[in-house]
Short mmCIF file of C-alpha atoms and ligand atoms in Angstrom, two decimals:
data_model
loop_
_atom_site.label_atom_id
_atom_site.label_comp_id
_atom_site.label_asym_id
_atom_site.label_seq_id
_atom_site.Cartn_x
_atom_site.Cartn_y
_atom_site.Cartn_z
CA MET A 165 73.44 79.51 84.73
CA LYS A 166 73.45 83.12 85.86
CA GLU A 167 76.78 84.53 86.98
CA THR A 168 75.40 84.98 90.49
CA ASP A 169 74.13 81.38 90.72
CA LYS A 170 77.69 80.19 91.25
CA LEU A 171 77.88 82.31 94.39
CA LEU A 172 74.62 80.94 95.79
CA LEU A 173 75.70 77.36 95.07
CA SER A 174 79.07 77.89 96.70
CA ASN A 175 77.33 79.40 99.67
CA LYS A 176 75.18 76.27 100.15
CA ALA A 177 78.25 74.07 99.96
CA TRP A 178 80.10 76.27 102.45
CA ALA A 179 77.21 76.31 104.96
CA ASN A 180 76.81 72.53 104.71
CA GLU A 181 80.49 71.94 105.25
CA ARG A 182 80.55 74.26 108.25
CA ARG A 183 77.64 72.38 109.83
CA LEU A 184 79.35 69.06 109.20
CA VAL A 185 82.63 70.15 110.78
CA ASP A 186 80.99 71.99 113.68
CA PRO A 187 77.25 71.45 114.24
CA ASN A 188 77.07 74.43 116.66
CA PHE A 189 78.89 76.86 114.37
CA PHE A 190 75.86 78.92 113.34
CA GLY A 191 74.04 78.46 116.65
CA ARG A 192 76.88 80.16 118.50
CA LEU A 193 76.92 83.13 116.12
CA VAL A 194 73.18 83.78 116.10
CA ASN A 195 73.00 85.15 119.62
CA GLN A 196 75.89 87.57 119.73
CA GLN A 197 79.03 88.89 118.09
CA ARG A 198 82.06 89.69 120.20
CA PRO A 199 84.76 90.53 117.66
CA HIS A 200 88.06 91.79 119.07
CA PHE A 201 89.07 93.53 115.85
CA LEU A 202 87.80 96.40 113.72
CA TRP A 203 89.20 96.28 110.19
CA ILE A 204 89.29 99.45 108.09
CA GLY A 205 90.45 98.35 104.67
CA CYS A 206 90.24 99.07 100.96
CA SER A 207 87.21 97.90 98.96
CA ASP A 208 89.58 96.16 96.52
CA SER A 209 88.32 92.63 95.77
CA ARG A 210 91.85 91.26 96.06
CA VAL A 211 92.08 92.06 99.78
CA PRO A 212 89.44 89.83 101.43
CA VAL A 213 89.94 90.27 105.16
CA SER A 214 88.71 86.88 106.40
CA GLN A 215 90.77 84.89 103.92
CA ILE A 216 94.05 86.75 104.32
CA THR A 217 93.84 86.78 108.12
CA GLY A 218 92.40 83.29 108.57
CA THR A 219 89.54 84.63 110.66
CA ASP A 220 86.05 83.16 111.00
CA PRO A 221 82.64 84.85 110.98
CA GLY A 222 82.24 86.73 114.27
CA GLU A 223 85.90 87.65 114.64
CA VAL A 224 86.30 90.89 112.69
CA PHE A 225 84.01 93.92 112.41
CA VAL A 226 84.62 95.46 108.99
CA HIS A 227 84.52 98.82 107.26
CA ARG A 228 85.86 99.14 103.73
CA ASN A 229 86.07 102.03 101.32
CA ILE A 230 88.27 103.12 98.43
CA ALA A 231 91.85 103.46 99.72
CA ASN A 232 90.92 102.81 103.39
CA LEU A 233 90.32 106.44 104.34
CA VAL A 234 89.27 107.75 107.75
CA ILE A 235 87.43 111.00 107.05
CA ALA A 236 86.09 113.02 109.98
CA SER A 237 82.83 113.86 108.16
CA ASP A 238 82.12 110.30 106.92
CA LEU A 239 79.00 109.30 108.85
CA ASN A 240 79.32 105.71 107.66
CA LEU A 241 82.88 105.35 109.00
CA LEU A 242 82.07 107.18 112.23
CA SER A 243 79.02 104.99 112.90
CA VAL A 244 81.05 101.82 112.39
CA LEU A 245 83.85 103.20 114.56
CA GLN A 246 81.53 104.26 117.36
CA TYR A 247 79.69 100.93 117.41
CA ALA A 248 82.92 98.92 117.31
CA VAL A 249 84.63 100.96 120.03
CA GLU A 250 81.75 101.75 122.38
CA VAL A 251 79.41 98.77 122.03
CA LEU A 252 81.55 95.87 120.82
CA GLU A 253 84.59 97.23 122.71
CA VAL A 254 87.10 95.96 120.19
CA THR A 255 90.65 95.78 121.53
CA HIS A 256 92.40 96.41 118.20
CA ILE A 257 91.65 98.57 115.17
CA ILE A 258 93.57 97.75 112.01
CA VAL A 259 93.83 100.25 109.16
CA CYS A 260 95.03 98.18 106.24
CA GLY A 261 96.25 99.58 102.94
CA HIS A 262 97.65 97.56 100.07
CA TYR A 263 100.35 98.04 97.47
CA GLY A 264 98.96 98.44 93.97
CA CYS A 265 95.91 100.33 95.32
CA GLY A 266 93.85 101.70 92.41
CA GLY A 267 92.53 104.50 94.61
CA VAL A 268 96.04 105.70 95.42
CA GLN A 269 97.09 105.43 91.77
CA ALA A 270 94.00 107.33 90.61
CA ALA A 271 94.69 110.08 93.16
CA MET A 272 98.21 110.49 91.74
CA ALA A 273 96.94 110.77 88.16
CA LYS A 274 95.35 113.73 86.38
CA ARG A 275 92.21 112.02 85.09
CA SER A 276 88.84 113.32 86.30
CA TYR A 277 86.44 110.65 87.58
CA GLY A 278 83.38 112.76 88.41
CA PRO A 279 82.04 112.34 91.96
CA LEU A 280 84.94 110.02 92.83
CA ASN A 281 87.21 113.07 92.57
CA ARG A 282 85.91 114.28 95.92
CA TRP A 283 86.93 111.02 97.58
CA LEU A 284 90.32 110.93 95.89
CA ARG A 285 90.99 114.47 97.01
CA ASP A 286 91.68 113.26 100.53
CA ILE A 287 94.44 111.01 99.19
CA LYS A 288 95.79 113.95 97.20
CA GLU A 289 95.94 115.83 100.50
CA VAL A 290 98.10 113.03 101.94
CA TYR A 291 100.38 113.41 98.92
CA ARG A 292 100.53 117.17 99.42
CA ARG A 293 101.50 116.78 103.09
CA HIS A 294 104.36 114.42 102.17
CA ARG A 295 105.24 115.80 98.75
CA ASP A 296 108.95 116.34 99.41
CA GLU A 297 109.52 112.80 100.60
CA ILE A 298 107.48 111.20 97.79
CA ASP A 299 108.90 113.32 94.96
CA ALA A 300 112.44 112.45 96.07
CA LEU A 301 111.77 108.78 95.21
CA PRO A 302 112.04 107.13 91.78
CA LEU A 303 108.73 107.25 89.89
CA GLU A 304 107.97 103.54 90.33
CA ALA A 305 108.36 103.74 94.13
CA ARG A 306 106.10 106.74 94.70
CA ALA A 307 102.71 105.03 94.75
CA ASP A 308 103.93 102.41 97.25
CA ARG A 309 105.30 105.10 99.55
CA LEU A 310 102.09 107.14 99.28
CA THR A 311 100.17 103.98 100.19
CA GLU A 312 102.25 103.60 103.37
CA LEU A 313 102.00 107.28 104.27
CA ASN A 314 98.26 107.14 103.64
CA VAL A 315 97.88 104.32 106.19
CA ARG A 316 99.86 106.35 108.74
CA ASP A 317 97.72 109.44 108.14
CA GLN A 318 94.51 107.43 108.52
CA VAL A 319 95.78 106.03 111.84
CA ASP A 320 96.39 109.65 112.89
CA ASN A 321 92.88 110.56 111.76
CA LEU A 322 91.45 107.86 114.03
CA ILE A 323 93.36 109.26 117.00
CA LYS A 324 91.90 112.71 116.27
CA THR A 325 88.35 111.42 116.84
CA SER A 326 86.63 111.93 120.18
CA ILE A 327 85.51 108.28 119.95
CA ILE A 328 89.07 106.97 120.22
CA GLN A 329 90.23 109.60 122.71
CA HIS A 330 87.27 108.91 124.97
CA ALA A 331 87.84 105.15 124.84
CA TRP A 332 91.53 105.58 125.63
CA LYS A 333 90.59 107.60 128.72
CA ASP A 334 87.68 105.38 129.69
CA ARG A 335 88.87 101.82 129.14
CA LYS A 336 92.52 102.02 128.07
CA GLY A 337 91.79 100.67 124.61
CA PRO A 338 91.84 100.01 121.70
CA TRP A 339 95.25 99.65 120.09
CA ILE A 340 95.45 101.14 116.60
CA HIS A 341 97.54 99.39 113.96
CA GLY A 342 98.61 100.41 110.47
CA TRP A 343 99.16 97.48 108.13
CA ILE A 344 100.04 96.99 104.47
CA TYR A 345 99.07 94.02 102.33
CA SER A 346 101.13 92.94 99.35
CA LEU A 347 99.14 91.68 96.37
CA THR A 348 102.27 90.02 94.98
CA ASP A 349 102.92 87.58 97.84
CA GLY A 350 99.81 87.79 100.04
CA ILE A 351 101.80 88.95 103.07
CA LEU A 352 100.61 91.53 105.61
CA LYS A 353 103.13 93.67 107.41
CA GLU A 354 102.76 96.06 110.31
CA LEU A 355 103.88 99.64 109.68
CA LEU A 356 103.00 100.99 113.10
CA ALA A 357 101.13 100.10 116.26
CA VAL A 358 99.81 102.84 118.54
CA PRO A 359 99.05 101.84 122.13
CA PRO A 360 96.11 103.40 123.99
CA GLY A 361 97.09 106.57 125.80
CA SER A 362 99.74 107.60 123.28
CA PRO A 363 100.49 111.33 123.01
CA ILE A 364 97.98 113.36 120.98
CA ASP A 365 98.83 116.59 119.17
CA PRO A 366 97.40 119.20 121.60
CA ILE A 367 95.34 120.97 118.93
CA PHE A 368 93.42 117.72 118.35
CA ALA A 369 93.19 116.58 121.99
CA PHE A 370 89.78 116.80 123.67
CA ASP A 371 89.38 117.65 127.33
CA PHE A 372 86.49 115.49 128.49
CA ASP A 373 86.48 117.16 131.92
CA PHE A 374 85.88 120.55 130.31
CA ASP A 375 82.13 120.62 131.03
CA GLU A 376 82.33 119.11 134.50
CO1 LIG B 51 92.90 99.78 97.13
#
């Protein structure tokens, strides 16, 4: 049996069970998705959003990349964000990091990874911005703290986008949350929650009436 056959078999079993429990399950999902949440998480296989949050298909719109970064020039992230905020009108965005993140650890190390270096550089920038605080900690605590600070910085990066600022002005949403997942006990915790309309650093604030 091929390694991938197991996945296809499990999928059949899952779909059959779903139909048995709820005959309309797939019928309801075919016509539309109205998720209330956008999840921006790490690609790490140990942080599967549906399983750890107990959510069903249709409940969470998802974007994942290495170390859950929000980069202003990332067309993939921006497209997901725009669709989630402007079309799906999600009410909550969750940026979720996790302790033991390989991306964060790699960014703190000296090894060169080729093209991945460019991606890791944005985490190095987070480190640089918070160097004093991180370097004051014992060695073993530094990666965890950088992981938390990284989540906070990515929440800030979301607020700097015109997509979020426009939605806050237009429809008083969405909330933006920063969460951390622990691989050791499977528990999510909230680091911060930013309500719509929160203060924005003036240099990053857009004036949407400017052209009118
Ligand atoms: Co990770």
